[in-house]
Short mmCIF file of C-alpha atoms in Angstrom, two decimals:
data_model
loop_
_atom_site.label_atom_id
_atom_site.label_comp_id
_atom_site.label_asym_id
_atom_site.label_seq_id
_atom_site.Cartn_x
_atom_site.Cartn_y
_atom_site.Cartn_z
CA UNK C 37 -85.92 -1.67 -154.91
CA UNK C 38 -86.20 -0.13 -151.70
CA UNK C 39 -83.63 -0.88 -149.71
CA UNK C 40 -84.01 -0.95 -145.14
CA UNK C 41 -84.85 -3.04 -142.69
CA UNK C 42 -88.05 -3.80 -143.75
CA UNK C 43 -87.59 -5.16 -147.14
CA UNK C 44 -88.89 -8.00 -148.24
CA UNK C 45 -89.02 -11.33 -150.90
CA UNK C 46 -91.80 -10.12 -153.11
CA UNK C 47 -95.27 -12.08 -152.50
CA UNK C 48 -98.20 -12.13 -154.56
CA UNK C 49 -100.58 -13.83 -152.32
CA UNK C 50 -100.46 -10.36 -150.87
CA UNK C 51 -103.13 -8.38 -153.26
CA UNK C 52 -105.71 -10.79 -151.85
CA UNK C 53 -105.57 -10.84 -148.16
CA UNK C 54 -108.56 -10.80 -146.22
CA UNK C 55 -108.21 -7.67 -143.44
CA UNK C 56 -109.88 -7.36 -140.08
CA UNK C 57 -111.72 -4.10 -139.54
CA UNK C 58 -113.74 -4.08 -136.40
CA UNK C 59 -114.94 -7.79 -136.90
CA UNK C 60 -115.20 -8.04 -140.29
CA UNK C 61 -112.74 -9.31 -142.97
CA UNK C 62 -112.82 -7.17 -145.96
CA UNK C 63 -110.92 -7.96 -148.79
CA UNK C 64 -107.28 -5.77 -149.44
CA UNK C 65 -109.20 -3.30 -152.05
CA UNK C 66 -112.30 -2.75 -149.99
CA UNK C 67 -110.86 -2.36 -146.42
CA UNK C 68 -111.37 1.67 -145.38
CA UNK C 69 -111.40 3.61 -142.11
CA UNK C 70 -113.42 6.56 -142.15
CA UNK C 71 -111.94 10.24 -143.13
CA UNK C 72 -113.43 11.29 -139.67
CA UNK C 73 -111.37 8.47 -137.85
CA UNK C 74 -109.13 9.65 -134.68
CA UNK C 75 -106.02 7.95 -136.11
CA UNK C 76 -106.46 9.79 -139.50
CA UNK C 77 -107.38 12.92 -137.95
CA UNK C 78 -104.31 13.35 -135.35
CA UNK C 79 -102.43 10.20 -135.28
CA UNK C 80 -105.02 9.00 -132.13
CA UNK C 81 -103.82 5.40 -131.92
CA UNK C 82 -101.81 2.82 -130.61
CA UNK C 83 -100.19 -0.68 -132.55
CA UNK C 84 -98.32 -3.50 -131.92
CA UNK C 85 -96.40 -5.96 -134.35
CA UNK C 86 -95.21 -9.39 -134.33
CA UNK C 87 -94.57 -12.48 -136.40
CA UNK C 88 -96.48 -15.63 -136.98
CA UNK C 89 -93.73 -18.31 -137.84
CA UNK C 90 -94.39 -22.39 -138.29
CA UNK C 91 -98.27 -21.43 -136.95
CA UNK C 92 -97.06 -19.61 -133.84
CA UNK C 93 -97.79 -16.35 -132.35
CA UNK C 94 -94.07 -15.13 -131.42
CA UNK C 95 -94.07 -13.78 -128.23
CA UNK C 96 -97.43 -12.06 -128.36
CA UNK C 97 -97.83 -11.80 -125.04
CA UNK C 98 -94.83 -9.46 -124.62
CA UNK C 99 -96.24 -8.03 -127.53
CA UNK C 100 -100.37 -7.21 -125.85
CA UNK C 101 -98.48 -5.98 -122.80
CA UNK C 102 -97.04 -3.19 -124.90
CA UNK C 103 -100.55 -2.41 -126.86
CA UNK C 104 -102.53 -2.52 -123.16
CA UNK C 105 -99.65 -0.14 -121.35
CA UNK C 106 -99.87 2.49 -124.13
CA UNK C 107 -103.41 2.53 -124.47
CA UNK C 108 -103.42 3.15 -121.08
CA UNK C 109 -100.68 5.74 -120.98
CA UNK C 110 -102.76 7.87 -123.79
CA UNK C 111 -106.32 7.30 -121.95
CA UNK C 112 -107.18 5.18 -124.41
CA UNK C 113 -110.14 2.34 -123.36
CA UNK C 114 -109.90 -1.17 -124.67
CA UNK C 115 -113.23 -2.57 -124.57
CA UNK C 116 -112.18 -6.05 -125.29
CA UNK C 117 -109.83 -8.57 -123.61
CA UNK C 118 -106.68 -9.79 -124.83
CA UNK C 119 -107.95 -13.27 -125.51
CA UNK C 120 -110.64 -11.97 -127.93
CA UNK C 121 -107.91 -10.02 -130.07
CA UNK C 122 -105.99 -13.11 -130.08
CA UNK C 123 -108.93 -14.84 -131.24
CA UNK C 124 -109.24 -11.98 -133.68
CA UNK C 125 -105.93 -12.12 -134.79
CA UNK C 126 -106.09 -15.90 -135.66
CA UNK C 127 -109.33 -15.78 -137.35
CA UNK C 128 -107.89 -12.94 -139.63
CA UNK C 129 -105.21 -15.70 -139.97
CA UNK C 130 -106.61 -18.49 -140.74
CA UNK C 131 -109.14 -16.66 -143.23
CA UNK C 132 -105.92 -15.55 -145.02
CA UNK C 133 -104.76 -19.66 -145.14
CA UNK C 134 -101.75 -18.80 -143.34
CA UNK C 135 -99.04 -20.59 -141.57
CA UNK C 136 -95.70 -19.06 -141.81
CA UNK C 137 -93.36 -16.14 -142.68
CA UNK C 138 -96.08 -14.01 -141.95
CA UNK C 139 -96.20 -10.39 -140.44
CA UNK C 140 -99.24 -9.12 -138.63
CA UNK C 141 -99.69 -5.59 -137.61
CA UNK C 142 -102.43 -4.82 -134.92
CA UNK C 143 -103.84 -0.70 -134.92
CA UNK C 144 -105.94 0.77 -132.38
CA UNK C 145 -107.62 4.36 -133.09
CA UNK C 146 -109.75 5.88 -130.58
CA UNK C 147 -112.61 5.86 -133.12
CA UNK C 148 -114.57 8.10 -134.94
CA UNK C 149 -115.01 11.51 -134.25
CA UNK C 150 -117.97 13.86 -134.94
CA UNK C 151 -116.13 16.82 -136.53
CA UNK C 152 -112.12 16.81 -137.07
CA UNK C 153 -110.63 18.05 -133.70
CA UNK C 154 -107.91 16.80 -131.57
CA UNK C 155 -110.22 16.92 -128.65
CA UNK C 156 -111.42 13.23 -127.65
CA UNK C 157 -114.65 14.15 -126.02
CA UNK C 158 -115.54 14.28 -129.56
CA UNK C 159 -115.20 10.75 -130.56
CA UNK C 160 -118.66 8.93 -131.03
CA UNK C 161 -117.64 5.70 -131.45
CA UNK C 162 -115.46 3.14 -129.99
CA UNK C 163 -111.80 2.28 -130.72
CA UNK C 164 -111.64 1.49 -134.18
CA UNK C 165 -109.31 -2.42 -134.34
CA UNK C 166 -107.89 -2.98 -137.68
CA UNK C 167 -105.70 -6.14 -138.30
CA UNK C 168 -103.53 -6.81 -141.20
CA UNK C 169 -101.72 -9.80 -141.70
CA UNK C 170 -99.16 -10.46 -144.82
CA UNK C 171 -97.12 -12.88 -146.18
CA UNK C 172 -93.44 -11.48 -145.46
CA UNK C 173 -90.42 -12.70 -145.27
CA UNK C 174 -87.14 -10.86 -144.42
CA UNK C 175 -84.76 -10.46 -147.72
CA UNK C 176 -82.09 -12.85 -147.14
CA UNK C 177 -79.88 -10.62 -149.24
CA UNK C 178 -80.64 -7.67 -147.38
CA UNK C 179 -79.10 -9.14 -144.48
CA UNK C 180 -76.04 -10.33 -145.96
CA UNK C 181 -75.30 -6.96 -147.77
CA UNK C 182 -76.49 -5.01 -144.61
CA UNK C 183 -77.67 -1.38 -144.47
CA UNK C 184 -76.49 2.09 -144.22
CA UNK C 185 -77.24 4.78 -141.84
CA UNK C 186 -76.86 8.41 -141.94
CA UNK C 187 -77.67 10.38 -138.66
CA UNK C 188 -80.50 12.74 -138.52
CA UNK C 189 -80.73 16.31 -137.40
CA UNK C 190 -83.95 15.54 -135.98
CA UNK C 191 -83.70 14.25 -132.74
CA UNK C 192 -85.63 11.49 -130.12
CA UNK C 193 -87.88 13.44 -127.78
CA UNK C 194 -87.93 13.78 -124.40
CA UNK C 195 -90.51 11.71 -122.20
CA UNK C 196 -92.29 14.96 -121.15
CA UNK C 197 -93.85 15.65 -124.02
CA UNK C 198 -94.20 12.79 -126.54
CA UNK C 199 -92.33 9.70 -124.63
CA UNK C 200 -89.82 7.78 -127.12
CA UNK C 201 -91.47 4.60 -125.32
CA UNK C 202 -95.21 5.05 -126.66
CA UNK C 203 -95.55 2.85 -129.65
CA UNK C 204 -98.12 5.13 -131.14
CA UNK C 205 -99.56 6.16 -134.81
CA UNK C 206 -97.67 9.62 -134.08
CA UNK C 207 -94.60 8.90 -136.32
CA UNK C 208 -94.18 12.08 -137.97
CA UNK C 209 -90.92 13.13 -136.63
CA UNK C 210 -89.68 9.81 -137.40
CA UNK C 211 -90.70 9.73 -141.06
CA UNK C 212 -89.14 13.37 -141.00
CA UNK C 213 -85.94 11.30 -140.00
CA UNK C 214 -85.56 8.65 -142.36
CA UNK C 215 -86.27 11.08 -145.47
CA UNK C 216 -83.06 13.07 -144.19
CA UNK C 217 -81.37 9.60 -144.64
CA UNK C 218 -83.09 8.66 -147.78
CA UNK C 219 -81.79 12.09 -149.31
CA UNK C 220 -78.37 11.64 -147.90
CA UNK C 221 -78.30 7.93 -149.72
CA UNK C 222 -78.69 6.28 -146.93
CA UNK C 223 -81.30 3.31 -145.98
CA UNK C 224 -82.18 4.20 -142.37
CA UNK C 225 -81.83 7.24 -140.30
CA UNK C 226 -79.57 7.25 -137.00
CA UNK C 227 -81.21 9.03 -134.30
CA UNK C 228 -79.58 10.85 -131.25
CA UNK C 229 -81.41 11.82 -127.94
CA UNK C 230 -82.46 15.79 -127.00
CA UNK C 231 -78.31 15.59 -124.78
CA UNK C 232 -76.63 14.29 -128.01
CA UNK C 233 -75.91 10.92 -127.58
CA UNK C 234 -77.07 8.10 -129.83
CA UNK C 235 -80.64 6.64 -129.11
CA UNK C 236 -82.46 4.45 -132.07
CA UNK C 237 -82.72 4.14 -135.56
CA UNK C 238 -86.11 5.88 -136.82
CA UNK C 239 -87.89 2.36 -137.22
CA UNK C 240 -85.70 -0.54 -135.19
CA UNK C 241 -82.90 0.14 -132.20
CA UNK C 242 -79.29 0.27 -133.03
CA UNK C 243 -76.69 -1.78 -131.27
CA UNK C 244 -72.35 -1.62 -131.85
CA UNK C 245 -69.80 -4.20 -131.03
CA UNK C 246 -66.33 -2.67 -129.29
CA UNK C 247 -64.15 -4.90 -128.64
CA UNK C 248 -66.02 -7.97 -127.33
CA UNK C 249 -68.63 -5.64 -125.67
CA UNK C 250 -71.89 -5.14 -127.14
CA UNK C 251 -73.25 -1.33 -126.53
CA UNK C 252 -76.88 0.28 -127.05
CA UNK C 253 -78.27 2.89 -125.33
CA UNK C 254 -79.73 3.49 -121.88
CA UNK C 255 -83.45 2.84 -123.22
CA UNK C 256 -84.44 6.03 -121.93
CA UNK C 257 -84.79 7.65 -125.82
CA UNK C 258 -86.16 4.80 -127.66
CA UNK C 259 -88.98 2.39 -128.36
CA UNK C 260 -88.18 -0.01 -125.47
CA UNK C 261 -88.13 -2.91 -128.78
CA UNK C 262 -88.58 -6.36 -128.03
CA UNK C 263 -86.35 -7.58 -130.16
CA UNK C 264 -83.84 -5.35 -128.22
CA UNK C 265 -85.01 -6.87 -125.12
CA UNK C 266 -84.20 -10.36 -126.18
CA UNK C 267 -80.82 -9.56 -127.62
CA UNK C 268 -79.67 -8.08 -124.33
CA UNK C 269 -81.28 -11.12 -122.54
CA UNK C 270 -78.85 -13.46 -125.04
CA UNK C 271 -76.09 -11.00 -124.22
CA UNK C 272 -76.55 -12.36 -120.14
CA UNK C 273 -77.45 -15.73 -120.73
CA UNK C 274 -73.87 -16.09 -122.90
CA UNK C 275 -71.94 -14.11 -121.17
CA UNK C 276 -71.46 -11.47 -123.45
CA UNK C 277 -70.45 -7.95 -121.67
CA UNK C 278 -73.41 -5.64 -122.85
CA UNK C 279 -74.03 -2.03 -121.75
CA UNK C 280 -76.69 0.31 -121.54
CA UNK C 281 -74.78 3.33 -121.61
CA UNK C 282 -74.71 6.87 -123.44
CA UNK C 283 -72.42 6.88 -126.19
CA UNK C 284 -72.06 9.18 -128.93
CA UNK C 285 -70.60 9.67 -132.46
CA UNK C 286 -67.14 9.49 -131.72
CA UNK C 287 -67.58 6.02 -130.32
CA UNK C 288 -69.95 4.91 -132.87
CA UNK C 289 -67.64 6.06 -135.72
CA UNK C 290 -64.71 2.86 -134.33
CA UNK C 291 -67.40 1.01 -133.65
CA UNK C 292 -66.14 -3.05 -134.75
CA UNK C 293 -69.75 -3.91 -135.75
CA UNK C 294 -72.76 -2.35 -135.54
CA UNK C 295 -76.45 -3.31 -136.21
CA UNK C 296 -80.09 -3.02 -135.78
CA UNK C 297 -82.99 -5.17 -134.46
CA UNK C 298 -86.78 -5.04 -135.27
CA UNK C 299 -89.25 -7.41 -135.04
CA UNK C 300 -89.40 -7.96 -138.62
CA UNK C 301 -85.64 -7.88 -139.59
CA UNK C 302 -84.57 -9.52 -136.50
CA UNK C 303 -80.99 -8.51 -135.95
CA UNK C 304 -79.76 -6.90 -139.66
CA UNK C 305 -75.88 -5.80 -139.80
CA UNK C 306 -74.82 -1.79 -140.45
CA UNK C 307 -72.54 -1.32 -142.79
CA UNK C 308 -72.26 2.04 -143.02
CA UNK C 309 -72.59 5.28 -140.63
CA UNK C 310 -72.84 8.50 -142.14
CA UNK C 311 -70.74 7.60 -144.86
CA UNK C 312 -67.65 5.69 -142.65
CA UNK C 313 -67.36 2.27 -143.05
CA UNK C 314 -67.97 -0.04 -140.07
CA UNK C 315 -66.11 -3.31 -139.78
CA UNK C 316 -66.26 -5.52 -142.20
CA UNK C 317 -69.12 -4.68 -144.90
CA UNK C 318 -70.91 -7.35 -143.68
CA UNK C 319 -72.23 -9.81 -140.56
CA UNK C 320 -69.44 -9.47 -137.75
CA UNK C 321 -68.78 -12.55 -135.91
CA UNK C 322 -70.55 -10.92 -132.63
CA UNK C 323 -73.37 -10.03 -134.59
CA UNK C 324 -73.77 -13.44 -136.76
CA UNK C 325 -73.21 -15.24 -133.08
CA UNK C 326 -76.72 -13.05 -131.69
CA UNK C 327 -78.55 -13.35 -134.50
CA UNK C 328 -78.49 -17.15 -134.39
CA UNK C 329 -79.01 -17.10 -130.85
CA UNK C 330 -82.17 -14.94 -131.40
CA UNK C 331 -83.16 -17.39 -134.09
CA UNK C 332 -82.64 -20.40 -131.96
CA UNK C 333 -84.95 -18.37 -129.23
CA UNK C 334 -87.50 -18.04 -132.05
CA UNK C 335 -87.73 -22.11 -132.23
CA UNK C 336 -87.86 -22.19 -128.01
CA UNK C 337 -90.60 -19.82 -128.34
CA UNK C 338 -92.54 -22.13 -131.09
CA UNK C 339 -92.12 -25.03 -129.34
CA UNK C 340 -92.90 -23.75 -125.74
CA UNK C 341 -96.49 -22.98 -126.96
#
């Protein structure tokens, strides 16, 4: 079983979803992009991803702000407004009967080109909006073993040539990343920054606990998650100290606790850092305290729409 941040309880209801594909629901088998798609071509696209939980949209909004600002940051035209993807999003929904423990993921290519070419005065079409929406639910035992890390030679790049901050279908480096990991034994990869110090995990950001401090980086190196923004927004409504600061190995290494948030995972414990064992083996008390403040901001969400 593979074993991460993104594993999850088994659900058969799964082969049969219905996915969105530029305003259509096609069914699981039958839903195709083109060869000659922008996305496919040169990873040309933009997504977002969030949960739907007890027949909410979680924090969406924070969510379309993200899509819109990186569309816009790679030139990218939306020619629809936000309320018409969210209508979108719950038709695609509703079509699929569903209501909770769900994970939707929303992609954005720049559409179809004419001949393969990274040049986007060739695209003849317009974005291409594909919507996929599962049943998934975060293994409970996952979270209670917790995951291992092993840091990457490949590093975070710097904002001047493919910024850290773009949530875009460009994940190659990242993929490059975890397989280091996955070769060394490990679940996830650790990522540093182009001066050294620690920035992100390859697929969710990565947190430690020293002392009664709670560390992550400056924000500068990774996807700016919002998962990561709500745990440091917990951190300063509870008066827990937490820093945005470069920190490297060294500290990491007597790190107390460490772990990792995502939008899918939530806040999952680390274990295990290239090889050295970090606290416990399990959920730290600073951690466990977070993660069930994050879960009781998941129910003020619910119930403030």
């Amino acid at each position: 079983m593979v074993k991460g941040t993104h594993n999850a309880v088994e659900d058969g209801r799964n082969k049969d979803i219905q996915v969105f594909i530029n305003g259509e629901l096609l069914p699981r088998q039958d839903a195709k992009i083109s060869v000659f798609d922008s996305g496919y071509l040169v990873g040309d696209g933009v997504w977002e991803a969030f949960r739907y939980h007890e027949g909410k949209m979680l924090f969406l909004d924070k969510h379309l702000d993200r899509l819109w600002q990186s569309a816009k940051v790679v030139g990218m035209h939306l020619p629809f407004s936000r309320d018409s993807l969210r209508t979108d999003i719950q038709r695609t929904l509703d079509a699929n009967a569903m209501r909770d423990h769900v994970h939707v993921r929303v992609m954005v290519t720049r559409g179809i080109k004419k001949t393969p070419s990274q040049d986007p005065r060739f695209t003849i079409s317009g974005p291409n909006v594909v919507i996929v929406a599962e049943h998934k639910q975060a293994s409970v035992d996952n979270k209670n073993r917790g995951i291992s890390l092993w840091t990457s030679t490949i590093r975070r790049g710097s904002p001047d040539y493919l910024d850290p901050r773009l949530n875009c279908h460009s994940k190659l480096h990242e993929v490059q990343a975890l397989i280091q990991a996955i070769e060394a034994g490990a679940d996830e990869a650790l990522m540093l920054d182009v001066n050294g110090f620690v920035a992100t995990c390859n697929s969710t950001n990565f947190f430690m606990v020293k002392g009664k401090e709670v560390w992550t980086s400056t924000g500068q190196y990774c996807m700016n998650g919002i998962t990561r923004a709500h745990v440091i927004e917990l951190c300063e409504r509870y008066g827990v100290v937490c820093r945005q600061k470069d920190f490297s190995l060294f500290d990491v290494y007597g790190a107390d606790e460490a772990f990792v948030t995502g939008t899918f995972g939530g806040l999952t414990p680390v274990t295990v850092i290239d090889g050295k064992d970090i606290g416990e083996g399990a959920f730290g008390p600073i951690t466990k305290q977070l993660s069930d403040w994050y879960e009781g901001l998941i129910q003020e969400e619910i119930k403030r729409q």
